[in-house]
XYZ file of C-alpha atoms in Angstrom:
484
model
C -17.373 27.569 -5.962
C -17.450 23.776 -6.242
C -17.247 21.486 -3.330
C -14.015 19.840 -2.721
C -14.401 16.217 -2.388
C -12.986 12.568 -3.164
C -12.516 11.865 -6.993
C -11.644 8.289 -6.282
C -10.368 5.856 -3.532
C -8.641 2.576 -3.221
C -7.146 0.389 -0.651
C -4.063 -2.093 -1.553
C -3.456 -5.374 1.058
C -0.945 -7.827 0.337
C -1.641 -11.304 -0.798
C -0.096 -13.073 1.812
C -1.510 -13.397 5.668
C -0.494 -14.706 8.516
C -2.389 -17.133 10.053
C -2.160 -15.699 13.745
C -2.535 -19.313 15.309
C 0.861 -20.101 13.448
C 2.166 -16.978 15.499
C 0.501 -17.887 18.626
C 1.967 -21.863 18.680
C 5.475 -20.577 17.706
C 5.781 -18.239 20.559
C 3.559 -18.502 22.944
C 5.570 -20.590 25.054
C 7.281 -16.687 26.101
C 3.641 -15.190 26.171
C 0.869 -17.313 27.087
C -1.420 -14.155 27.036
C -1.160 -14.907 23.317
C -3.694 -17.450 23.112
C -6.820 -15.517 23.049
C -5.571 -13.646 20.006
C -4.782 -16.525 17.707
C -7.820 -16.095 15.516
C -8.063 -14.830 11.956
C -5.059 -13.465 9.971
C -3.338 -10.839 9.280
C -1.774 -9.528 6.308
C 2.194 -9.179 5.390
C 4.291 -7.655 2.732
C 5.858 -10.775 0.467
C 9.749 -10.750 0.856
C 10.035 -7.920 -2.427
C 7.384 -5.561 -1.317
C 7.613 -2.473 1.263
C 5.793 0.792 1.848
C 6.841 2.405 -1.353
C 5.318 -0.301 -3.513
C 2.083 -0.334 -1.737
C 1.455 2.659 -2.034
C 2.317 2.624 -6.026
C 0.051 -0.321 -6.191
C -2.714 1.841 -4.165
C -2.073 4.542 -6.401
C -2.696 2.571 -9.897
C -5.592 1.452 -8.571
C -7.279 4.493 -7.313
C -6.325 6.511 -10.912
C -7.397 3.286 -12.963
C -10.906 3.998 -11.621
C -11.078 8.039 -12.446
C -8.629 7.418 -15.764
C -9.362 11.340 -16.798
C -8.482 12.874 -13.880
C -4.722 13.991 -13.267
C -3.234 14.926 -9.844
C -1.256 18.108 -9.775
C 0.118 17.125 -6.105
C 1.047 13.703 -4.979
C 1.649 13.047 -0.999
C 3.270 10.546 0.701
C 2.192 8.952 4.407
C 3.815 6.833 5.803
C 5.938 5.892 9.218
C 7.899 3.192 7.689
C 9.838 4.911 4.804
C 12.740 2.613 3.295
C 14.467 5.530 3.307
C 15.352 8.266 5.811
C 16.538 10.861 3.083
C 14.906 10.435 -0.450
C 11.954 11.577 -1.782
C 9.752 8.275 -1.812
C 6.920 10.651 -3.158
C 8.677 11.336 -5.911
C 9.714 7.746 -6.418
C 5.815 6.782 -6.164
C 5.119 9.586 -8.680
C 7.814 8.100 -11.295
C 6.739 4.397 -11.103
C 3.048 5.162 -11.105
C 3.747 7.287 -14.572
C 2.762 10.698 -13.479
C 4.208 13.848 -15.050
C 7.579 15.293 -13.200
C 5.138 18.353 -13.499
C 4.119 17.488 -9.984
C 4.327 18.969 -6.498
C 5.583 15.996 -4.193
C 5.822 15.744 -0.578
C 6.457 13.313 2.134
C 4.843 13.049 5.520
C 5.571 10.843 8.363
C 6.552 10.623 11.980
C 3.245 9.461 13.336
C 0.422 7.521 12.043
C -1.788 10.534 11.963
C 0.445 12.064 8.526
C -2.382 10.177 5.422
C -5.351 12.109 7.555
C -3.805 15.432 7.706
C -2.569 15.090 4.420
C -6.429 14.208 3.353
C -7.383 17.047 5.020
C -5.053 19.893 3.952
C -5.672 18.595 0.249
C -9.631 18.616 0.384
C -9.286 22.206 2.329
C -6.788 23.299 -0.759
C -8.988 22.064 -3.123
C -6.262 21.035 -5.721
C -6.269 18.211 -7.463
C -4.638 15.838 -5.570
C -3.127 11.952 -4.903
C -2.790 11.078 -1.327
C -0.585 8.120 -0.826
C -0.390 5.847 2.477
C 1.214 2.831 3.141
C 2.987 1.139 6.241
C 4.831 -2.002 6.842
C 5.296 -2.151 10.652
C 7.151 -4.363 12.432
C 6.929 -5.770 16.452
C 8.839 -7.502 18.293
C 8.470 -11.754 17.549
C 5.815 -12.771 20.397
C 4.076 -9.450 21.524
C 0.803 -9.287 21.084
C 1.513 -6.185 18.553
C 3.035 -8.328 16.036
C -0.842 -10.426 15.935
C -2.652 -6.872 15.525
C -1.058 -5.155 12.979
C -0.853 -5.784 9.034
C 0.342 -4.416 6.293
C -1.324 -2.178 3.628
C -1.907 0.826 1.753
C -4.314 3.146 0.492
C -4.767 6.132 -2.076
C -6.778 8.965 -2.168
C -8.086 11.436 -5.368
C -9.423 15.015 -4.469
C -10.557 17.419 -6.761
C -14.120 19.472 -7.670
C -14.445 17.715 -11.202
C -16.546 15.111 -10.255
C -16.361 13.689 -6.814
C -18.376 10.561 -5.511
C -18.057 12.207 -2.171
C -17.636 16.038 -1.208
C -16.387 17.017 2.502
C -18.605 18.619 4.800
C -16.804 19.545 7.700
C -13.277 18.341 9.267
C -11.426 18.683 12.861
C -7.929 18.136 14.118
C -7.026 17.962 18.147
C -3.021 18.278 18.639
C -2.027 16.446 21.699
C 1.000 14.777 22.282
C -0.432 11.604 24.371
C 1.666 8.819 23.839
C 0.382 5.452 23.011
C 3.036 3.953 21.469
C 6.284 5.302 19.716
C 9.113 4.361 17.733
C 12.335 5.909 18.521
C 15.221 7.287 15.640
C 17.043 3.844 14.060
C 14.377 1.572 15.930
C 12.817 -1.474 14.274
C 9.849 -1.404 16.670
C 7.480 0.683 18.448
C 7.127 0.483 22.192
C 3.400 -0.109 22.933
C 1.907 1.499 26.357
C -0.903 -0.672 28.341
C -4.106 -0.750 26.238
C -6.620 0.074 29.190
C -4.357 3.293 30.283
C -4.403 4.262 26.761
C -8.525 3.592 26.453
C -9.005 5.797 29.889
C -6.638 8.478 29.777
C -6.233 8.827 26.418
C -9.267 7.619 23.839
C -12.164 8.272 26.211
C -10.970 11.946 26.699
C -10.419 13.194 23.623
C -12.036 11.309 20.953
C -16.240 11.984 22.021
C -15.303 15.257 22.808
C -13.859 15.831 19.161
C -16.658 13.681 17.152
C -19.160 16.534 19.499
C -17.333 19.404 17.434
C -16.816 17.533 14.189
C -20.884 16.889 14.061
C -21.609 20.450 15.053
C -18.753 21.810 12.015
C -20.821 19.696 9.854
C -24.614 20.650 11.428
C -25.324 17.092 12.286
C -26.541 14.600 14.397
C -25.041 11.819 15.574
C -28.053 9.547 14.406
C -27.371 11.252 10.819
C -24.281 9.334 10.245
C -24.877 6.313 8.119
C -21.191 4.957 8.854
C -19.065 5.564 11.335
C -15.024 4.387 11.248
C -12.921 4.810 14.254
C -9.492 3.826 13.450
C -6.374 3.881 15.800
C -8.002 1.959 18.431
C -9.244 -1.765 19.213
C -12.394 -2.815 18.731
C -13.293 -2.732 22.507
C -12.350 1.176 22.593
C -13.896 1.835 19.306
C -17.468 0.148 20.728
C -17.286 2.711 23.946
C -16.122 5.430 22.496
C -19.206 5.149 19.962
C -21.350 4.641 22.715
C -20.175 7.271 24.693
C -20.608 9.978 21.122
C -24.051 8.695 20.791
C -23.676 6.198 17.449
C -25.267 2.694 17.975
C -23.042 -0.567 17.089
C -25.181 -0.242 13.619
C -23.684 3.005 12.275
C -19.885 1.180 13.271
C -18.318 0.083 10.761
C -16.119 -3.178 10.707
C -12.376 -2.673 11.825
C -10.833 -5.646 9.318
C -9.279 -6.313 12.429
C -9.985 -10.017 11.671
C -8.680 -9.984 8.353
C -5.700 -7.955 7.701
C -5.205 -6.098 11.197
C -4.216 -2.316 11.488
C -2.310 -0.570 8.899
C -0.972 2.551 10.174
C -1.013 5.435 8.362
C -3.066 3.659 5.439
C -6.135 2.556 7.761
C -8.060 5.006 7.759
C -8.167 5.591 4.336
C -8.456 2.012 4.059
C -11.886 1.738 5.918
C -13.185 4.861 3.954
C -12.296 3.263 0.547
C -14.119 -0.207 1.451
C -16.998 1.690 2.916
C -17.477 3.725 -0.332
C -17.284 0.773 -2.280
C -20.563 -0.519 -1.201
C -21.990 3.294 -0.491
C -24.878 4.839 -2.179
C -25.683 8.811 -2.987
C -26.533 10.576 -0.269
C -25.154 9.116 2.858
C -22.910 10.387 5.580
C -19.656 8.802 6.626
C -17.365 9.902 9.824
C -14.333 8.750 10.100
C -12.222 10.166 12.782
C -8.061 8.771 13.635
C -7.010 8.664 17.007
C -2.822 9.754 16.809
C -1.329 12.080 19.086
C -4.822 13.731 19.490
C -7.743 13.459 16.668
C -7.744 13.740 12.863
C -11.463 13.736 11.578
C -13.661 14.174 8.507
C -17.317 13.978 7.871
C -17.780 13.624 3.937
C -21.301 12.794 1.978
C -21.537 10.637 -1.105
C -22.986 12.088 -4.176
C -25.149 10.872 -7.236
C -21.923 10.316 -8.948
C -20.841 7.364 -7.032
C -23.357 5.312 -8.468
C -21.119 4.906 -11.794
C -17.927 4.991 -9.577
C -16.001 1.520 -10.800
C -13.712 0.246 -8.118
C -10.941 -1.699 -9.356
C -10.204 -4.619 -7.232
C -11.902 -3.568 -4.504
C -10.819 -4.030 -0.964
C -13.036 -6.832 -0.280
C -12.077 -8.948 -3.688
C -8.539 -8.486 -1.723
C -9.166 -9.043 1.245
C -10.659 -12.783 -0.704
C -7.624 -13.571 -2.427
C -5.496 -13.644 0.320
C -3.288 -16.461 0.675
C -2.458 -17.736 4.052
C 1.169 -18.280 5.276
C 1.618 -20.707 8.413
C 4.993 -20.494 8.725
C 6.479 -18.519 10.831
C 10.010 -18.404 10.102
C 9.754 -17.415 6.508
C 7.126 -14.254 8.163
C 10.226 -13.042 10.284
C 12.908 -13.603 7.515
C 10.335 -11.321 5.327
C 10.717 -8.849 7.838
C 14.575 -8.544 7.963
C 14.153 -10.133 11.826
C 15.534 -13.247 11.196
C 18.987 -13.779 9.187
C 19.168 -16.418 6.809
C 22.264 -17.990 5.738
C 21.774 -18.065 1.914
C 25.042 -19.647 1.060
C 28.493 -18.657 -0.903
C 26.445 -17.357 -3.822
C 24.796 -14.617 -1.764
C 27.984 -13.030 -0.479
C 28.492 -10.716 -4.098
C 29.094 -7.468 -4.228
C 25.313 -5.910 -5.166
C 26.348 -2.142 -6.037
C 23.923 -0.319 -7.818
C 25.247 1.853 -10.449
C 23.723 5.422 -9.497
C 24.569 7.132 -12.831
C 23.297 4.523 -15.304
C 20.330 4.029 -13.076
C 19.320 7.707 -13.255
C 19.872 7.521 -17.391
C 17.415 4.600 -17.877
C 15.417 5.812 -14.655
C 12.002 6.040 -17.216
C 12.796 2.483 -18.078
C 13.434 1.127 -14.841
C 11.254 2.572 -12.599
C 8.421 3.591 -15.016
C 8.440 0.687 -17.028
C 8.556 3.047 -20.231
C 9.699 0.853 -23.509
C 9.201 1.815 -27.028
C 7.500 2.095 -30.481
C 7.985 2.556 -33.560
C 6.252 5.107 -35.275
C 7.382 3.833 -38.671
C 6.253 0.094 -38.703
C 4.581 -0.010 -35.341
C 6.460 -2.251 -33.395
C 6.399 -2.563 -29.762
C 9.633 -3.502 -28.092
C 11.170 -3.311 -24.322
C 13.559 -1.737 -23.625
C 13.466 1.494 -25.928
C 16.734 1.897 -28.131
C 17.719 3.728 -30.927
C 16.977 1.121 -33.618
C 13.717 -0.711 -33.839
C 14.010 -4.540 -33.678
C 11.543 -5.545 -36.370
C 13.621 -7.587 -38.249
C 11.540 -5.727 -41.618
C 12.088 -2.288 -40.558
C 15.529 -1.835 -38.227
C 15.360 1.839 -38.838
C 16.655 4.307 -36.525
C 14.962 7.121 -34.567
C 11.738 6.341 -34.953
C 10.871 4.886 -31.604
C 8.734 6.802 -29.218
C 7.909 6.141 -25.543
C 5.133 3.363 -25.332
C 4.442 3.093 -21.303
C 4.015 -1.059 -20.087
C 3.035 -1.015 -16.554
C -1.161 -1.263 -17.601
C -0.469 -4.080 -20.305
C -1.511 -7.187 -20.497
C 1.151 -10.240 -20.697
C 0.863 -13.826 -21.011
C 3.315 -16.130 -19.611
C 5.526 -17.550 -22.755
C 8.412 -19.781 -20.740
C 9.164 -19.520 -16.790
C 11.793 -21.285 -14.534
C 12.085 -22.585 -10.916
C 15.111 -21.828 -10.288
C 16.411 -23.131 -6.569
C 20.074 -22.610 -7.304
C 19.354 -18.256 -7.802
C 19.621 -16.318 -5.124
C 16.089 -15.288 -3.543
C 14.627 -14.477 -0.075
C 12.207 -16.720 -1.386
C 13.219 -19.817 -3.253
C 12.712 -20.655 -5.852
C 13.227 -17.844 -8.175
C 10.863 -17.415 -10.265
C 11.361 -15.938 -13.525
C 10.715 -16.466 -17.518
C 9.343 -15.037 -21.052
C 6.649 -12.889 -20.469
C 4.791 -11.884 -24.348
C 3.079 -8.713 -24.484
C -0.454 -9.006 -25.850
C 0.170 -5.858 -28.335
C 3.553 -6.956 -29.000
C 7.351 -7.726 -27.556
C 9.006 -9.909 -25.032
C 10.687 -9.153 -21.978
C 12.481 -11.367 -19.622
C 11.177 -11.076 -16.143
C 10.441 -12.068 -12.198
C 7.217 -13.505 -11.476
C 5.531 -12.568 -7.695
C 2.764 -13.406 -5.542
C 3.506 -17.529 -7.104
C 4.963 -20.364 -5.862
C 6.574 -23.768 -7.165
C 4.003 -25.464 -9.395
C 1.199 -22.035 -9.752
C 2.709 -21.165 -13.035
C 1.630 -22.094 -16.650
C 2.336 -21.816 -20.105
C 0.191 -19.354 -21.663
C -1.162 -17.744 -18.292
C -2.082 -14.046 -18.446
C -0.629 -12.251 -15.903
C -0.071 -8.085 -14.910
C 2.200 -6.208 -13.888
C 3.544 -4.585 -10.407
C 6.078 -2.250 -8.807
C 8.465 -4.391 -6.601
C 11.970 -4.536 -4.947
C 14.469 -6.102 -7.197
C 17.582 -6.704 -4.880
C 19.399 -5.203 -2.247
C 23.030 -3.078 -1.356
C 23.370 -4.434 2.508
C 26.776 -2.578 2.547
C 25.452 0.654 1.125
C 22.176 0.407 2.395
C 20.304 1.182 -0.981
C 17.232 -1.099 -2.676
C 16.561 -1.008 -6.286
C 12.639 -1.398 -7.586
C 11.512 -3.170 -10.523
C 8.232 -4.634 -12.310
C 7.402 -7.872 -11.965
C 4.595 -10.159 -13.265
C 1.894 -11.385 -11.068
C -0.600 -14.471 -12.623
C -4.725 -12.585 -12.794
C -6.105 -14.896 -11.351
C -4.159 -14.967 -8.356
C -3.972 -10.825 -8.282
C -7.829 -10.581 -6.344
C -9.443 -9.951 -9.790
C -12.457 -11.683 -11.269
């Protein structure tokens, strides 16, 4: 019987980051404990992104690198869902393009769910898409709010081919609390970091990594990397000590650069340590969240023609940095902003037509026509060529993976947006039509004529009063996207 293992892999981090020191001079007049942690950044979700996107952008990326392979389950981690009673799985299935052919569940309530997940699916041995992605918030001046971020990551399992195959994994079930969240809370409640490194970390981490390495018949100097996640980096240095690994075989947190991502970070590590991996090594990576989630997997001669696409470090380079620290709060719903008369409209979403056009809106499905060829968004009956016009002949013609170039756009600071101005303008398909559209991840004066730019799943607007978001594609410039 083949070896289950990972297919493919791929991390997602927001452009934007927060530039902790902006953080640290904004409120550290209520904490002055704060100052020691004002270094680096980390990242944040733009005003129209959330967990749901992330992980569809974490999904495209990890199937754009294994393009032949096709999940038959799709999971969903996460402890920040925008909803408390849809299927966001499902949702993430739709807009990434995957058949309705597909089992879809969601996990959550601790930010253990993506590793379990991981687990159960490489045990199973289906082929399968794990998807994790949080957007936690803290409370404005705790030192919480400087050490988290916000990401995703996405994980393909299978037998076909996989760049790495899993040689043993362990689970400890403990309800220690660290920190929790409770039911209709925007924040979690931290515990005090040394209590949670004694009584907590110290005794039951080493003692798992001990049975993990004897699962797998290894040695703790056979590990080539080792990623400890769910813990700062002074835990994650003693508890390596203290299983035997050297600060060699540890591999960098990203603390420094994008902070921890919940559910998503440890498949965030694993994907940006496989990145730069070669055939044959060993990688541990072991969660610490209400006990211990841990896998020990070995690379294979396949990685070697493994293509990432956008890796996490090309990401992690194209970050933008945001000093201000009002506009990070308003992009977390934590502080209100008064955005005049023009704001105060009725924004129901029409349910029924939504579900009717659901392939065009949420999987960016258009049209063409199988008579003349023509390409056109959105798909109707008649084709628009102005030489053909006939009716019927149009067949689904899927836009999310096309490439656009910027035709007309608009700065618009009389729109409504969470973040002026409103952005928007002619996008031209490079294989044909035109489509009217936002533009994200750009600000006042980044856009140009003629500017190639793709495409990604965001929120469109919001229903305050009904408590519903509606997701659409927008276009983001290349260049500014963390590709080459």
């Amino acid at each position: 019987m083949a070896r289950a293992g990972i297919e493919s892999i791929a991390g997602f981090i927001p452009r934007l980051r927060l530039q902790r020191s902006a953080a640290v001079d904004a409120m550290g007049w209520a904490n002055s404990s704060l100052a020691g942690m004002a270094n680096g950044c980390r990242s944040l979700c733009g005003h129209d992104e959330d967990s749901v996107t992330m992980a569809v952008e974490a999904g495209r990326l990890c199937l754009a690198a294994a393009p032949s392979l096709t999940p038959r389950e799709l999971h969903f981690a996460t402890t920040t869902a925008p909803f408390a009673d849809r299927a966001q799985s499902v949702l993430t299935g739709e807009a990434i393009g995957l058949s309705s052919d597909l089992r879809c569940s969601d996990h959550g309530g601790y930010v253990g769910a993506a590793m379990v997940a991981l687990i159960e699916a490489l045990e199973k041995q289906d082929p399968a898409l794990i998807l994790a992605a949080d957007k936690r918030l803290a409370k404005p001046g705790s030192p919480a709010e400087l050490t988290i971020g916000h990401g995703g990551a996405a994980v393909l399992t299978g037998t076909d081919n996989p760049i790495a195959t899993i040689l043993a994994d362990h689970v400890v079930s403990e309800d220690f609390i660290d920190h929790y969240r409770a039911s209709g809370a925007d924040t979690d409640y931290m515990l005090e970091d040394r209590w949670v490194r004694d009584a907590g970390q110290m005794k039951l981490v080493p003692p798992a990594v001990e049975r993990l390495l004897a699962k797998a018949a290894l040695a703790a100097a056979d590990i080539d990397h080792v990623i400890l996640t769910g813990m700062g980096d002074a835990a994650a240095r003693l508890v390596a000590k203290s299983s035997g690994f050297d600060s060699e075989q540890l591999t960098p947190s990203l603390s420094a650069e994008c902070g921890y991502t919940g559910t998503a970070h440890p498949l965030l590590l694993l994907a940006d340590t496989l990145e730069s991996a070669e055939p044959g090594q060993t990688i541990l990576v072991v969660n610490f969240a209400q006990g211990v989630q841990g896998l020990v997997i070995e690379t294979t001669e396949a990685i070697s023609a493994w293509q990432p696409v956008r890796p996490v470090s090309a990401q992690l380079a194209a970050g933008k940095v945001e000093s201000n620290y009002c506009r990070f709060l308003s992009f977390g719903d934590q502080l209100p902003v008064d955005w005049g008369v023009r704001a105060e409209r009725d924004n129901r979403t029409a349910i029924s037509a939504f579900n009717r056009h659901r392939k065009t809106v949420t999987g960016f499905v258009g049209g063409k026509c199988t008579l003349c060829g023509a390409i056109q968004f959105p798909k109707t009956n008649a084709c628009v060529a102005p030489d053909c016009r006939a009716f019927g002949t149009l067949i689904d013609e899927p836009f999310a993976d096309k490439v656009g170039r910027i035709r007309s756009f608009t700065e618009d600071y009389l729109a409504i947006s969470e973040n002026p101005p409103l952005l928007y303008g002619n996008v031209a398909f490079d294989d044909g039509g035109v489509l009217l559209m936002e533009f994200a991840d750009a600000g006042p004066g980044e856009l140009a004529v003629g500017q190639q730019v793709r495409f990604v799943f965001r929120i469109k607007d919001k229903d305050p009063k009904r408590h519903f978001q509606r997701y659409f594609w927008k276009a983001v410039p290349v260049e500014r996207s963390g590709e080459a």
